[in-house]
Amino acid sequence: MRIGLIGTGRIGAFHAGVLARHPEVESLVVADADPVRAARVGGALGATVAPTVDALLDHALDAVVIASATAAHAELIARAAGAGLPAFCEKPVALNVPGTLGALRAVETAGTELQLGFMRRFDAGYAAAREAVRSGRLGRLHTVRAATSDPAPPPAAYLPLSGGLYRDCLVHDADILRWVTGREVVEVYATGSDAGPAMFREAGDVDTAAAVLTLDDGTLATATATRCNGAGYDVRMELAGDRDQIAVGLDDRTPLTSVETAGPPAPVKPWPGFLERFAPAYEAELDAFVRLVRGEAPNPCDGREALEALRIAEACERSRREHRPVALAEIPS
């Protein structure tokens, strides 16, 4: 199988390494807006380096992996579809609903496959939580608490391109909430704080956010996110039912210290970032994409799933700006 990879930044370089090692990937072609970076990544892996996306698509590819800047995702998805190629794309499809719908129409018209990179679906902990909920082990699920905390803010130049904290970070919690519980979000009430570094205020963004989400069966969920968690990278989910309660992401690397004398010990070595915490999940999602391309497995996360997560993030952003609850029915689908 020959795969083209567009984008060789941090996540793209990681994906390139995974694909280069995959036993079903015979050759890899890479391209990037920065040709020097593409040459460095491609050269280290023995991959073919294409000078442009056009040149990459001229190769006899079986599939495309898109890890470019977010603003280019929708166009590249449409170009891959136009070339008849199945595509894997890092989230999001686009930074807004209209752009997402346009890219999905291109895929549907071409009859190709699009898999989105919501890697938490491939994490062993979240998979175990999904099984616990679906099997009835927890009883009636009544409360879900989700948290996404980055150890340090991204570069200031990234913020205006990110879509904001809800679309960039909490969209992961929106997707995994739906995937684990099997329920839909019907209403959100969100708020945010820009009391941290000035660059967030300058970008019209917030550095910390919280949302209450009501699911269609009455389950209540809270989701929080921050760019300023100095203790380390922290992604967790707690699920409570009338029979039992479980947690995802709670181990000896969770950057959380108990002040109780009989509490658990302080973390040994907190996770420094998302690549380290979710490395096995990133590898698993690309393996799933390879099997999808080979016709061996169904699509584990298609474009419509990504659209639903984005609609929740959009509702949260609208709620924050307008200081009111927002029903998901208000967001186009």
Coordinates of C-alpha atoms in Angstrom, one line a residue:
M1 CA 0.0 0.0 0.0
R2 CA 1.3 3.5 -0.9
I3 CA 0.1 6.3 1.4
G4 CA 0.6 10.1 1.0
L5 CA 1.0 12.2 4.1
I6 CA 0.3 15.9 3.9
G7 CA 1.8 17.9 6.8
T8 CA 5.0 17.0 8.6
G9 CA 4.7 19.2 11.8
R10 CA 4.6 17.6 15.2
I11 CA 1.6 15.3 14.8
G12 CA 2.4 14.7 11.1
A13 CA 6.0 13.6 11.8
F14 CA 4.6 11.2 14.4
H15 CA 2.1 9.8 11.9
A16 CA 4.9 9.5 9.3
G17 CA 6.9 7.3 11.7
V18 CA 3.9 5.1 12.5
L19 CA 3.1 4.6 8.8
A20 CA 6.7 4.0 7.8
R21 CA 6.8 1.1 10.4
H22 CA 3.4 -0.3 9.4
P23 CA 3.8 -3.8 7.8
E24 CA 1.0 -3.1 5.2
V25 CA 2.5 0.3 4.1
E26 CA 5.0 -0.4 1.3
S27 CA 5.9 3.2 0.6
L28 CA 5.2 6.6 2.0
V29 CA 5.1 10.0 0.2
V30 CA 5.2 13.2 2.2
A31 CA 4.6 16.8 1.5
D32 CA 4.5 20.0 3.5
A33 CA 4.1 23.7 3.0
D34 CA 7.6 23.9 4.5
P35 CA 9.7 21.8 2.0
V36 CA 12.7 21.8 4.3
R37 CA 10.6 20.2 7.1
A38 CA 9.2 17.7 4.7
A39 CA 12.7 16.8 3.5
R40 CA 13.9 16.4 7.0
V41 CA 11.0 14.1 8.1
G42 CA 10.9 12.2 4.8
G43 CA 14.7 11.8 4.7
A44 CA 14.8 10.3 8.2
L45 CA 12.3 7.7 7.3
G46 CA 13.3 6.9 3.7
A47 CA 10.1 8.3 2.4
T48 CA 9.6 10.0 -1.0
V49 CA 9.4 13.7 -0.6
A50 CA 6.9 15.6 -2.9
P51 CA 7.5 19.3 -3.5
T52 CA 3.8 20.1 -3.5
V53 CA 0.4 18.6 -2.7
D54 CA -0.2 18.4 -6.4
A55 CA 2.9 16.4 -6.9
L56 CA 2.0 14.1 -4.0
L57 CA -1.4 13.4 -5.5
D58 CA 0.3 12.6 -8.9
H59 CA 1.8 9.5 -7.3
A60 CA -0.2 6.3 -7.5
L61 CA -1.5 6.5 -4.0
D62 CA -3.9 4.2 -2.2
A63 CA -4.9 6.7 0.5
V64 CA -4.0 10.1 2.0
V65 CA -3.3 11.1 5.6
I66 CA -4.0 14.8 6.3
A67 CA -2.0 16.4 9.2
S68 CA -1.7 19.9 7.8
A69 CA -2.7 23.2 9.4
T70 CA -6.4 23.1 10.4
A71 CA -7.4 25.8 7.9
A72 CA -6.4 23.5 5.0
H73 CA -8.3 20.4 6.1
A74 CA -11.5 20.9 4.3
E75 CA -9.8 21.7 1.0
L76 CA -7.5 18.8 1.2
I77 CA -10.3 16.4 2.1
A78 CA -12.2 17.6 -1.0
R79 CA -9.1 17.2 -3.1
A80 CA -8.5 13.7 -1.9
A81 CA -12.1 12.8 -2.5
G82 CA -11.9 14.3 -6.0
A83 CA -8.9 12.0 -6.7
G84 CA -10.9 9.0 -5.5
L85 CA -8.7 8.5 -2.5
P86 CA -9.8 7.5 1.0
A87 CA -8.5 10.0 3.6
F88 CA -7.6 10.1 7.2
C89 CA -7.7 13.6 8.6
E90 CA -6.8 15.0 12.0
K91 CA -9.7 16.8 13.6
P92 CA -11.4 19.0 12.8
V93 CA -12.8 18.8 9.3
A94 CA -13.1 22.6 9.4
L95 CA -13.4 25.3 12.0
N96 CA -17.1 25.9 11.3
V97 CA -20.2 23.9 10.4
P98 CA -20.6 25.2 6.8
G99 CA -17.0 24.3 5.9
T100 CA -17.5 20.9 7.5
L101 CA -20.7 20.2 5.5
G102 CA -19.0 21.3 2.3
A103 CA -16.2 18.8 2.8
L104 CA -18.6 16.0 3.7
R105 CA -20.6 16.6 0.6
A106 CA -17.4 16.3 -1.5
V107 CA -16.7 12.9 0.2
E108 CA -20.3 11.7 -0.2
T109 CA -20.4 12.8 -3.9
A110 CA -17.1 10.9 -4.6
G111 CA -18.2 7.9 -2.7
T112 CA -14.9 7.7 -0.8
E113 CA -14.1 7.2 2.8
L114 CA -13.1 9.8 5.4
Q115 CA -11.9 8.8 8.9
L116 CA -11.3 11.5 11.5
G117 CA -8.6 11.5 14.1
F118 CA -10.4 11.4 17.4
M119 CA -7.7 9.3 19.0
R120 CA -9.4 8.8 22.4
R121 CA -11.7 6.3 20.7
F122 CA -8.7 4.0 20.5
D123 CA -7.4 4.5 24.0
A124 CA -7.8 1.3 26.2
G125 CA -9.2 3.2 29.1
Y126 CA -12.0 4.9 27.2
A127 CA -12.8 1.6 25.5
A128 CA -13.1 0.0 28.9
A129 CA -15.4 2.8 30.1
R130 CA -17.6 2.4 27.0
E131 CA -17.9 -1.3 27.7
A132 CA -18.8 -0.6 31.4
V133 CA -21.5 1.8 30.3
R134 CA -23.0 -0.4 27.5
S135 CA -22.9 -3.6 29.6
G136 CA -24.9 -2.0 32.4
R137 CA -22.2 -2.4 35.0
L138 CA -22.7 1.1 36.2
G139 CA -26.4 0.9 36.3
R140 CA -28.3 4.0 35.3
L141 CA -25.6 6.6 34.3
H142 CA -26.4 9.9 36.0
T143 CA -23.1 11.9 36.0
V144 CA -20.1 12.2 33.7
R145 CA -17.1 14.5 34.5
A146 CA -14.5 15.1 31.7
A147 CA -11.4 17.2 31.9
T148 CA -8.7 18.2 29.3
S149 CA -5.8 20.2 30.7
D150 CA -2.7 21.2 28.8
P151 CA 0.5 21.9 30.8
A152 CA 1.3 25.1 29.0
P153 CA -0.3 27.5 26.4
P154 CA 0.5 27.0 22.7
P155 CA 2.3 29.8 20.8
A156 CA 0.4 33.0 20.5
A157 CA 0.4 32.7 16.7
Y158 CA -1.6 29.4 17.0
L159 CA -4.5 30.8 18.8
P160 CA -6.3 32.8 16.0
L161 CA -6.0 29.7 13.8
S162 CA -7.1 27.1 16.4
G163 CA -10.9 27.9 16.4
G164 CA -10.8 28.6 20.1
L165 CA -10.6 26.4 23.2
Y166 CA -14.0 24.7 22.6
R167 CA -13.3 23.7 19.0
D168 CA -9.7 22.8 19.5
C169 CA -9.7 21.0 22.9
L170 CA -13.2 20.4 24.2
V171 CA -14.3 18.9 20.9
H172 CA -12.4 15.8 22.0
D173 CA -14.5 15.6 25.1
A174 CA -17.6 16.1 23.0
D175 CA -16.7 13.2 20.8
I176 CA -15.7 10.8 23.5
L177 CA -18.8 11.7 25.6
R178 CA -21.0 10.6 22.7
W179 CA -18.8 7.5 21.9
V180 CA -18.6 6.2 25.5
T181 CA -22.3 6.8 26.5
G182 CA -24.0 6.2 23.2
R183 CA -26.2 9.2 23.9
E184 CA -26.6 12.6 22.2
V185 CA -26.1 16.0 23.7
V186 CA -29.3 18.1 23.6
E187 CA -28.3 21.3 25.5
V188 CA -25.2 23.0 26.7
Y189 CA -24.4 25.8 29.1
A190 CA -20.8 27.0 28.9
T191 CA -18.6 29.7 30.3
G192 CA -14.9 30.6 30.0
S193 CA -12.2 32.8 31.5
D194 CA -9.5 34.8 29.8
A195 CA -7.8 35.8 33.1
G196 CA -4.5 34.1 32.1
P197 CA -2.0 35.3 29.5
A198 CA -3.0 38.4 27.6
M199 CA -2.6 36.6 24.2
F200 CA -5.9 34.8 24.9
R201 CA -7.8 38.1 25.3
E202 CA -6.0 39.5 22.2
A203 CA -7.2 36.4 20.2
G204 CA -10.8 36.6 21.5
D205 CA -10.3 33.2 23.1
V206 CA -10.3 31.9 26.7
D207 CA -7.6 29.9 28.5
T208 CA -10.0 28.0 30.7
A209 CA -13.5 26.8 30.1
A210 CA -16.3 24.8 31.6
A211 CA -19.6 23.4 30.3
V212 CA -22.6 21.6 31.6
L213 CA -24.1 19.2 28.9
T214 CA -27.4 17.5 29.2
L215 CA -27.8 14.2 27.3
D216 CA -30.9 12.9 25.7
D217 CA -31.6 10.5 28.5
G218 CA -31.2 13.1 31.3
T219 CA -27.6 12.2 32.2
L220 CA -25.6 15.3 33.2
A221 CA -22.1 15.9 32.1
T222 CA -19.5 18.5 32.9
A223 CA -16.5 19.2 30.7
T224 CA -13.6 21.5 31.7
A225 CA -10.5 22.5 29.8
T226 CA -7.5 24.7 30.4
R227 CA -4.3 25.7 28.6
C228 CA -2.5 26.5 31.9
N229 CA -2.2 23.3 34.0
G230 CA 1.3 23.6 35.3
A231 CA 1.2 20.2 37.0
G232 CA 1.2 18.4 33.6
Y233 CA -1.0 17.1 30.9
D234 CA -4.2 15.7 32.4
V235 CA -7.1 14.1 30.4
R236 CA -9.6 12.2 32.5
M237 CA -13.2 11.1 32.5
E238 CA -15.3 10.0 35.5
L239 CA -18.6 8.1 35.0
A240 CA -21.0 7.6 37.9
G241 CA -24.1 5.4 37.9
D242 CA -26.5 4.2 40.5
R243 CA -24.4 0.9 40.8
D244 CA -20.8 1.9 40.4
Q245 CA -18.4 4.7 39.5
I246 CA -15.2 4.5 37.3
A247 CA -12.5 6.7 36.0
V248 CA -10.4 6.9 32.9
G249 CA -6.9 8.4 33.0
L250 CA -6.4 7.9 36.7
D251 CA -3.0 6.3 37.3
D252 CA 0.5 6.9 38.7
R253 CA 1.2 9.5 36.0
T254 CA -2.0 11.6 36.6
P255 CA -0.8 15.1 37.6
L256 CA -2.9 15.2 40.8
T257 CA -1.7 15.1 44.3
S258 CA -3.9 14.3 47.3
V259 CA -3.6 16.3 50.5
E260 CA -5.1 13.5 52.5
T261 CA -2.6 11.7 54.8
A262 CA -3.8 8.3 53.6
G263 CA -4.3 9.4 50.0
P264 CA -2.5 7.9 47.0
P265 CA 1.1 8.8 46.4
A266 CA 2.1 11.8 44.2
P267 CA 2.5 11.1 40.5
V268 CA 5.8 9.5 39.6
K269 CA 6.3 11.3 36.3
P270 CA 3.3 13.3 34.9
W271 CA 2.5 13.1 31.2
P272 CA 4.3 16.0 29.4
G273 CA 1.8 16.1 26.5
F274 CA -0.8 14.5 24.3
L275 CA 1.6 12.6 22.1
E276 CA 3.1 10.7 25.1
R277 CA -0.2 10.1 26.8
F278 CA -2.0 8.9 23.6
A279 CA 0.8 7.4 21.6
P280 CA -0.7 3.8 21.5
A281 CA -4.1 5.3 20.5
Y282 CA -2.6 7.3 17.7
E283 CA -0.9 4.1 16.4
A284 CA -4.2 2.2 16.7
E285 CA -6.2 4.7 14.8
L286 CA -3.8 4.7 11.8
D287 CA -3.9 0.9 11.9
A288 CA -7.7 1.1 11.8
F289 CA -7.4 3.4 8.8
V290 CA -5.1 1.0 6.9
R291 CA -7.6 -1.8 7.6
L292 CA -10.4 0.4 6.4
V293 CA -8.6 1.1 3.1
R294 CA -7.9 -2.6 2.7
G295 CA -11.6 -3.3 3.1
E296 CA -11.0 -5.3 6.3
A297 CA -12.9 -3.1 8.8
P298 CA -15.7 -0.5 8.9
N299 CA -15.0 3.2 9.4
P300 CA -14.5 3.8 13.1
C301 CA -15.1 7.6 13.0
D302 CA -16.5 9.1 9.9
G303 CA -17.2 12.7 8.9
R304 CA -20.7 12.8 10.4
E305 CA -19.3 11.8 13.8
A306 CA -16.9 14.7 13.6
L307 CA -19.7 17.0 12.6
E308 CA -21.7 16.1 15.7
A309 CA -18.7 16.8 18.0
L310 CA -18.2 20.2 16.2
R311 CA -21.8 21.1 16.7
I312 CA -21.4 20.5 20.5
A313 CA -18.3 22.7 20.5
E314 CA -20.1 25.4 18.4
A315 CA -23.0 25.3 20.9
C316 CA -20.6 25.8 23.8
E317 CA -18.9 28.7 22.1
R318 CA -22.3 30.3 21.4
S319 CA -23.4 29.7 25.0
R320 CA -20.2 31.4 26.3
R321 CA -20.6 34.4 24.1
E322 CA -24.3 34.9 24.7
H323 CA -24.4 33.8 28.4
R324 CA -27.3 31.4 27.9
P325 CA -28.1 27.8 27.5
V326 CA -28.0 26.6 23.9
A327 CA -30.0 23.7 22.5
L328 CA -28.1 21.6 19.9
A329 CA -31.2 22.0 17.7
E330 CA -30.0 25.6 17.2
I331 CA -26.8 24.4 15.4
P332 CA -27.1 23.4 11.8
S333 CA -26.6 19.8 10.9

